[in-house]
Amino acid sequence: MQKRSLEQAWKVTFAAVALIATAMALYVQLFERRSRQEEDRLAAARLEDALAESRVRLKAEIVAQLRAELAAEASTKKPGGLPLPNAVLRRGESGTGSSALQQIVGPLDSLQLRESLDALSREMEQSDRALRRDLEDLRAEVRRDLDVSGKVMSLLLVALIPLVANLLFSIWQPRRWRRDKEGTERETL
Amino acid sequence: MGAVRKRALPALLLFLVGAAARAQVPTSNVLYRVLRLKTATSTGSAFTIEVDEKQYLITARHLLKGFGSEGEVELWIEGRWTKRKARAIYPSKEIVDIAALDLGGPVTVTFPLEPSSGGMTLGQQVYFLGYPYGLGTSTSVADLPGFGEIPFLKSGIVSALDDRDPEANLLYLDGQDNPGFSGGPIVFWHSGSASFRVAGVVRGYQNEALPVLKKKKLDDPEATAYNDLYTRANSGIVIGYDIRHIVEAIRANRPIKARR
């Protein structure tokens, strides 16, 4: 008698654990998946924002640097003053007014700077496109992984639910038999 | 984000380096060091270098004929000839056509300019500067105090380097030298240090004897000189001596003075 009740207790415990696991799996499958998708969407948006911000900052830094170089160049074009090291001597672009040579410090003139800036912008755009492509590939890979894990979880649930049902049935069935048997015995007496 | 930086910054550097490579013309570090020089017997070119933080005026030895070890030279500064006392230093070997003049103080800018032919490549473009026939850039940089006259710049390539005599290394350039460049610097772009270096001093050009021909014999390659008459022509080969000979002479000269 005692042995049977111990067996019943174990079965009830297993059934409870299986029920809880099933409920949790169902929850994960139904609700967590949605929140994960939402998280992915937010992360992608955040990444996109960070990318745009970085791009703007980088552009601003480079433009500022190039402007500073242009300003430095302009300041060295002033006639007179002291001799400057590493300067080349050049006539002004306009060709009018003073024909004196001007000291130009630095190898870049404004046209070259503009060309450099344009080329740099093109390079950055290409870089952005490549980065977006990489990001899309990464997202697609994550989606594929999620789909696979979702399918695995669904299959596990499909396997688990009948098992739990079977366990519950095996607990419930002996009790009913016992009640039926006791009822028959009372009727006989 | 990091990838954008990684790609953009090398691109920026590449463009800056590329632009710098396009602008390899002699800078003020070279131009402002070249001066017109007049001695008792000649007029030519000279330039300054620093050896152990002291400035020396370098020129061709043949311009200082009869100068001895001390005397007076004239330099074209601020639009007029200025007399300066000088002490001459010569390389040990007389054939080396370089001399250094110790003027007692700097006469030009002291912007970096290394006196060395180290790193010069055969076939590389070089510049030689000076005042051919006393000419220079007439419209000089406006109002630069203590400045002479912008020299003539000419260019060529390093055709040959003759170092058979370790005490008289010769540089041969393919270029059209003219009278007046003697004593001027031969400079080249040293990519390792991204700066110009003085490799040598212009001695002159290789003469070529051209036979005088009668007009009807001009097309005959076998024609001989009429009445053994020849004319002197510029072969287009510039001859210079390695700057290291005078640097060594200056260094050798200084300890002797210190010992005294």
Coordinates of N, CA, C and O in Angstrom, one line a residue, chain A residues 41-145:
Chain A
R41 N 14.7 44.3 -33.9 CA 14.4 45.5 -34.6 C 14.9 46.8 -34.0 O 15.5 47.6 -34.7
L42 N 14.8 46.8 -32.6 CA 15.4 48.0 -31.9 C 16.9 48.1 -32.1 O 17.4 49.2 -32.3
A43 N 17.6 46.9 -32.0 CA 19.0 46.9 -32.1 C 19.5 47.4 -33.5 O 20.4 48.1 -33.6
A44 N 18.7 46.9 -34.5 CA 19.0 47.3 -35.9 C 18.9 48.8 -36.0 O 19.7 49.5 -36.6
A45 N 17.8 49.4 -35.4 CA 17.5 50.8 -35.5 C 18.6 51.6 -34.8 O 19.1 52.6 -35.2
R46 N 19.1 51.0 -33.6 CA 20.1 51.7 -32.8 C 21.4 51.7 -33.6 O 22.1 52.7 -33.7
L47 N 21.7 50.6 -34.2 CA 22.9 50.4 -35.0 C 22.9 51.4 -36.2 O 23.9 52.1 -36.5
E48 N 21.8 51.5 -36.8 CA 21.6 52.4 -38.0 C 21.8 53.9 -37.5 O 22.5 54.6 -38.2
D49 N 21.3 54.2 -36.3 CA 21.4 55.6 -35.8 C 22.9 55.9 -35.5 O 23.4 56.9 -35.8
A50 N 23.6 54.8 -34.8 CA 25.0 55.0 -34.5 C 25.8 55.2 -35.7 O 26.7 56.0 -35.8
L51 N 25.5 54.4 -36.8 CA 26.2 54.5 -38.0 C 26.0 55.9 -38.7 O 27.0 56.5 -39.1
A52 N 24.8 56.4 -38.7 CA 24.6 57.7 -39.2 C 25.3 58.8 -38.5 O 25.9 59.7 -39.0
E53 N 25.2 58.7 -37.1 CA 25.9 59.6 -36.2 C 27.4 59.7 -36.5 O 28.0 60.7 -36.6
S54 N 28.0 58.4 -36.6 CA 29.4 58.3 -36.8 C 29.8 58.9 -38.1 O 30.8 59.6 -38.3
R55 N 28.9 58.7 -39.1 CA 29.2 59.2 -40.5 C 29.2 60.7 -40.5 O 30.1 61.3 -41.0
V56 N 28.2 61.3 -39.8 CA 28.1 62.7 -39.7 C 29.4 63.3 -39.0 O 30.0 64.3 -39.4
R57 N 29.7 62.6 -37.9 CA 30.9 63.1 -37.1 C 32.2 63.0 -37.9 O 32.9 64.0 -37.9
L58 N 32.3 61.9 -38.6 CA 33.5 61.7 -39.3 C 33.6 62.7 -40.5 O 34.7 63.3 -40.7
K59 N 32.5 62.9 -41.1 CA 32.5 63.9 -42.2 C 32.9 65.3 -41.6 O 33.6 66.0 -42.2
A60 N 32.2 65.6 -40.5 CA 32.5 66.9 -39.9 C 34.0 67.1 -39.5 O 34.6 68.1 -39.8
E61 N 34.5 66.0 -39.0 CA 36.0 66.0 -38.6 C 36.8 66.3 -39.8 O 37.7 67.1 -39.8
I62 N 36.6 65.5 -40.8 CA 37.4 65.6 -42.0 C 37.2 67.0 -42.7 O 38.2 67.6 -43.1
V63 N 36.0 67.4 -42.8 CA 35.7 68.7 -43.4 C 36.4 69.8 -42.6 O 37.1 70.7 -43.1
A64 N 36.4 69.7 -41.2 CA 37.0 70.7 -40.4 C 38.5 70.7 -40.6 O 39.1 71.7 -40.7
Q65 N 39.1 69.5 -40.7 CA 40.5 69.3 -40.9 C 40.9 70.0 -42.3 O 41.9 70.7 -42.4
L66 N 40.1 69.7 -43.3 CA 40.4 70.2 -44.6 C 40.3 71.7 -44.6 O 41.1 72.4 -45.3
R67 N 39.2 72.2 -43.9 CA 39.0 73.6 -43.9 C 40.2 74.3 -43.2 O 40.7 75.4 -43.6
A68 N 40.7 73.7 -42.1 CA 41.8 74.2 -41.3 C 43.0 74.3 -42.3 O 43.8 75.3 -42.2
E69 N 43.2 73.3 -43.1 CA 44.3 73.3 -44.0 C 44.2 74.4 -45.0 O 45.2 75.1 -45.4
L70 N 43.0 74.5 -45.5 CA 42.7 75.6 -46.5 C 43.0 77.0 -45.8 O 43.6 77.9 -46.5
A71 N 42.5 77.1 -44.6 CA 42.7 78.4 -43.9 C 44.2 78.7 -43.7 O 44.7 79.8 -43.9
A72 N 44.9 77.6 -43.3 CA 46.4 77.7 -43.1 C 47.0 78.2 -44.4 O 47.9 79.0 -44.4
E73 N 46.5 77.5 -45.5 CA 47.1 77.8 -46.8 C 46.8 79.3 -47.1 O 47.7 80.0 -47.6
A74 N 45.6 79.7 -46.9 CA 45.2 81.1 -47.2 C 46.1 82.1 -46.4 O 46.5 83.1 -46.9
S75 N 46.3 81.7 -45.1 CA 47.1 82.6 -44.3 C 48.5 82.8 -44.8 O 49.2 83.8 -44.6
T76 N 49.1 81.7 -45.3 CA 50.4 81.7 -45.8 C 50.6 82.5 -47.1 O 51.7 82.8 -47.6
K77 N 49.4 82.7 -47.8 CA 49.5 83.4 -49.0 C 49.7 84.9 -48.9 O 49.9 85.6 -49.8
K78 N 49.6 85.4 -47.6 CA 49.8 86.8 -47.4 C 51.2 87.2 -47.8 O 52.2 86.5 -47.3
P79 N 51.4 88.2 -48.5 CA 52.8 88.6 -48.9 C 53.5 89.2 -47.6 O 52.9 89.6 -46.7
G80 N 54.8 89.2 -47.7 CA 55.6 89.7 -46.6 C 55.7 88.7 -45.5 O 55.5 87.5 -45.7
G81 N 56.1 89.2 -44.3 CA 56.2 88.3 -43.2 C 57.5 87.5 -43.2 O 58.4 87.9 -44.0
L82 N 57.6 86.5 -42.5 CA 58.9 85.7 -42.4 C 58.9 84.6 -43.4 O 57.9 84.1 -43.8
P83 N 60.1 84.2 -43.7 CA 60.2 83.0 -44.6 C 59.7 81.8 -43.9 O 59.8 81.6 -42.6
L84 N 59.0 80.9 -44.6 CA 58.3 79.8 -44.0 C 59.0 78.5 -44.5 O 59.4 78.4 -45.6
P85 N 59.3 77.6 -43.5 CA 59.9 76.3 -43.9 C 58.9 75.4 -44.7 O 57.7 75.6 -44.6
N86 N 59.5 74.6 -45.5 CA 58.7 73.6 -46.4 C 57.7 74.3 -47.3 O 56.6 73.7 -47.5
A87 N 58.0 75.5 -47.7 CA 57.0 76.2 -48.5 C 57.5 76.1 -50.0 O 58.7 76.1 -50.3
V88 N 56.5 76.0 -50.9 CA 56.8 76.1 -52.3 C 56.5 77.6 -52.7 O 55.6 78.2 -52.1
L89 N 57.0 78.0 -53.8 CA 56.8 79.4 -54.2 C 55.9 79.3 -55.5 O 56.1 78.6 -56.4
R90 N 54.8 80.1 -55.4 CA 53.8 80.0 -56.5 C 53.2 81.4 -56.7 O 53.0 82.1 -55.8
R91 N 52.8 81.6 -58.0 CA 52.1 82.8 -58.3 C 50.6 82.6 -57.9 O 50.1 81.5 -58.0
G92 N 49.9 83.7 -57.6 CA 48.5 83.6 -57.3 C 47.7 83.1 -58.5 O 48.1 83.2 -59.6
E93 N 46.5 82.4 -58.2 CA 45.7 81.8 -59.2 C 45.1 82.9 -60.2 O 44.9 82.6 -61.3
S94 N 44.8 84.0 -59.6 CA 44.1 85.0 -60.4 C 45.0 85.6 -61.6 O 44.5 85.9 -62.6
G95 N 46.3 85.7 -61.3 CA 47.2 86.2 -62.3 C 47.2 87.7 -62.4 O 47.9 88.2 -63.3
T96 N 46.4 88.3 -61.6 CA 46.3 89.8 -61.7 C 46.9 90.4 -60.4 O 47.2 89.6 -59.5
G97 N 47.1 91.7 -60.4 CA 47.6 92.3 -59.2 C 49.1 92.0 -59.1 O 49.8 92.0 -60.1
S98 N 49.5 91.8 -57.9 CA 51.0 91.6 -57.6 C 51.4 90.3 -58.3 O 50.8 89.3 -58.2
S99 N 52.6 90.4 -58.9 CA 53.1 89.2 -59.5 C 54.2 88.5 -58.6 O 54.8 87.6 -59.1
A100 N 54.3 89.0 -57.4 CA 55.3 88.4 -56.5 C 54.9 87.0 -56.2 O 53.7 86.6 -56.2
L101 N 55.9 86.2 -56.0 CA 55.6 84.8 -55.6 C 55.1 84.7 -54.2 O 55.5 85.5 -53.4
Q102 N 54.2 83.7 -54.0 CA 53.7 83.5 -52.7 C 54.2 82.2 -52.1 O 54.4 81.3 -52.8
Q103 N 54.4 82.3 -50.8 CA 54.9 81.1 -50.1 C 53.6 80.2 -49.8 O 52.7 80.7 -49.2
I104 N 53.7 79.0 -50.3 CA 52.5 78.1 -50.0 C 53.1 76.9 -49.2 O 53.9 76.2 -49.6
V105 N 52.6 76.9 -48.0 CA 53.0 75.8 -47.1 C 52.0 74.6 -47.3 O 50.8 74.8 -47.3
G106 N 52.6 73.4 -47.3 CA 51.7 72.2 -47.5 C 51.5 71.9 -48.9 O 51.5 72.8 -49.8
P107 N 51.4 70.7 -49.2 CA 51.4 70.2 -50.6 C 50.0 70.4 -51.2 O 49.9 70.2 -52.4
L108 N 49.0 70.7 -50.5 CA 47.6 70.7 -51.0 C 47.2 72.1 -51.4 O 47.3 73.0 -50.6
D109 N 46.6 72.3 -52.6 CA 45.9 73.5 -52.8 C 44.4 73.2 -52.7 O 44.0 72.1 -52.5
S110 N 43.6 74.3 -52.9 CA 42.2 74.1 -52.6 C 41.6 73.2 -53.6 O 40.7 72.4 -53.2
L111 N 42.0 73.2 -54.8 CA 41.4 72.3 -55.8 C 41.7 70.8 -55.5 O 40.8 69.9 -55.5
Q112 N 43.0 70.6 -55.1 CA 43.3 69.2 -54.7 C 42.6 68.8 -53.4 O 42.1 67.7 -53.3
L113 N 42.3 69.8 -52.5 CA 41.6 69.5 -51.3 C 40.2 69.1 -51.6 O 39.6 68.1 -51.1
R114 N 39.6 69.9 -52.6 CA 38.2 69.5 -53.0 C 38.1 68.2 -53.6 O 37.2 67.4 -53.3
E115 N 39.1 67.9 -54.5 CA 39.2 66.6 -55.1 C 39.3 65.5 -54.1 O 38.6 64.4 -54.1
S116 N 40.2 65.7 -53.1 CA 40.4 64.8 -52.0 C 39.1 64.5 -51.2 O 38.7 63.4 -50.9
L117 N 38.4 65.6 -51.0 CA 37.1 65.6 -50.2 C 36.1 64.8 -51.0 O 35.4 63.9 -50.4
D118 N 36.0 65.1 -52.3 CA 35.0 64.3 -53.1 C 35.3 62.8 -53.1 O 34.4 62.0 -53.0
A119 N 36.6 62.6 -53.3 CA 37.0 61.1 -53.4 C 36.7 60.5 -52.1 O 36.3 59.3 -52.0
L120 N 37.0 61.2 -51.0 CA 36.8 60.6 -49.7 C 35.3 60.4 -49.4 O 34.9 59.3 -48.9
S121 N 34.4 61.3 -49.9 CA 33.0 61.1 -49.7 C 32.5 59.8 -50.5 O 31.8 59.0 -50.0
R122 N 33.1 59.7 -51.7 CA 32.7 58.5 -52.5 C 33.1 57.2 -51.8 O 32.4 56.3 -51.7
E123 N 34.3 57.3 -51.2 CA 34.9 56.2 -50.5 C 34.0 55.8 -49.3 O 33.7 54.7 -49.0
M124 N 33.6 56.9 -48.6 CA 32.7 56.7 -47.4 C 31.4 56.1 -47.8 O 30.9 55.2 -47.1
E125 N 30.8 56.5 -48.9 CA 29.5 56.0 -49.4 C 29.7 54.5 -49.7 O 28.8 53.7 -49.3
Q126 N 30.8 54.2 -50.4 CA 31.0 52.8 -50.7 C 31.2 51.9 -49.5 O 30.6 50.8 -49.3
S127 N 31.9 52.5 -48.5 CA 32.1 51.8 -47.2 C 30.8 51.6 -46.5 O 30.5 50.5 -46.0
D128 N 29.9 52.6 -46.5 CA 28.6 52.5 -45.9 C 27.8 51.4 -46.5 O 27.1 50.6 -45.9
R129 N 27.8 51.4 -47.9 CA 27.0 50.4 -48.6 C 27.5 49.0 -48.2 O 26.7 48.1 -48.0
A130 N 28.8 48.8 -48.2 CA 29.4 47.5 -47.8 C 29.0 47.1 -46.4 O 28.6 46.0 -46.1
L131 N 29.0 48.1 -45.5 CA 28.6 47.9 -44.1 C 27.1 47.5 -44.0 O 26.8 46.5 -43.3
R132 N 26.3 48.2 -44.8 CA 24.8 47.8 -44.7 C 24.6 46.4 -45.3 O 23.8 45.7 -44.7
R133 N 25.4 46.1 -46.3 CA 25.2 44.7 -46.9 C 25.6 43.7 -45.8 O 25.0 42.7 -45.6
D134 N 26.7 44.0 -45.1 CA 27.2 43.1 -44.1 C 26.1 42.9 -43.0 O 25.9 41.8 -42.5
L135 N 25.5 44.1 -42.7 CA 24.5 44.1 -41.6 C 23.3 43.3 -42.0 O 22.8 42.5 -41.2
E136 N 22.9 43.4 -43.3 CA 21.7 42.6 -43.8 C 22.0 41.1 -43.8 O 21.2 40.3 -43.4
D137 N 23.3 40.8 -44.2 CA 23.7 39.4 -44.1 C 23.6 38.8 -42.7 O 23.1 37.7 -42.5
L138 N 24.1 39.7 -41.8 CA 24.1 39.2 -40.4 C 22.7 39.0 -39.9 O 22.4 38.0 -39.2
R139 N 21.8 40.0 -40.2 CA 20.4 39.9 -39.8 C 19.7 38.6 -40.4 O 19.0 37.9 -39.7
A140 N 20.0 38.4 -41.7 CA 19.4 37.2 -42.3 C 19.9 35.9 -41.6 O 19.1 35.0 -41.4
E141 N 21.2 35.9 -41.3 CA 21.7 34.7 -40.6 C 21.0 34.5 -39.2 O 20.7 33.4 -38.9
V142 N 20.8 35.6 -38.5 CA 20.2 35.6 -37.2 C 18.8 35.0 -37.4 O 18.3 34.2 -36.6
R143 N 18.1 35.6 -38.4 CA 16.7 35.1 -38.7 C 16.6 33.6 -39.0 O 15.8 32.9 -38.4
R144 N 17.6 33.2 -39.8 CA 17.6 31.7 -40.1 C 17.9 30.9 -38.8 O 17.2 29.9 -38.6
D145 N 18.8 31.4 -38.0 CA 19.0 30.6 -36.7 C 17.8 30.6 -35.9 O 17.5 29.5 -35.3

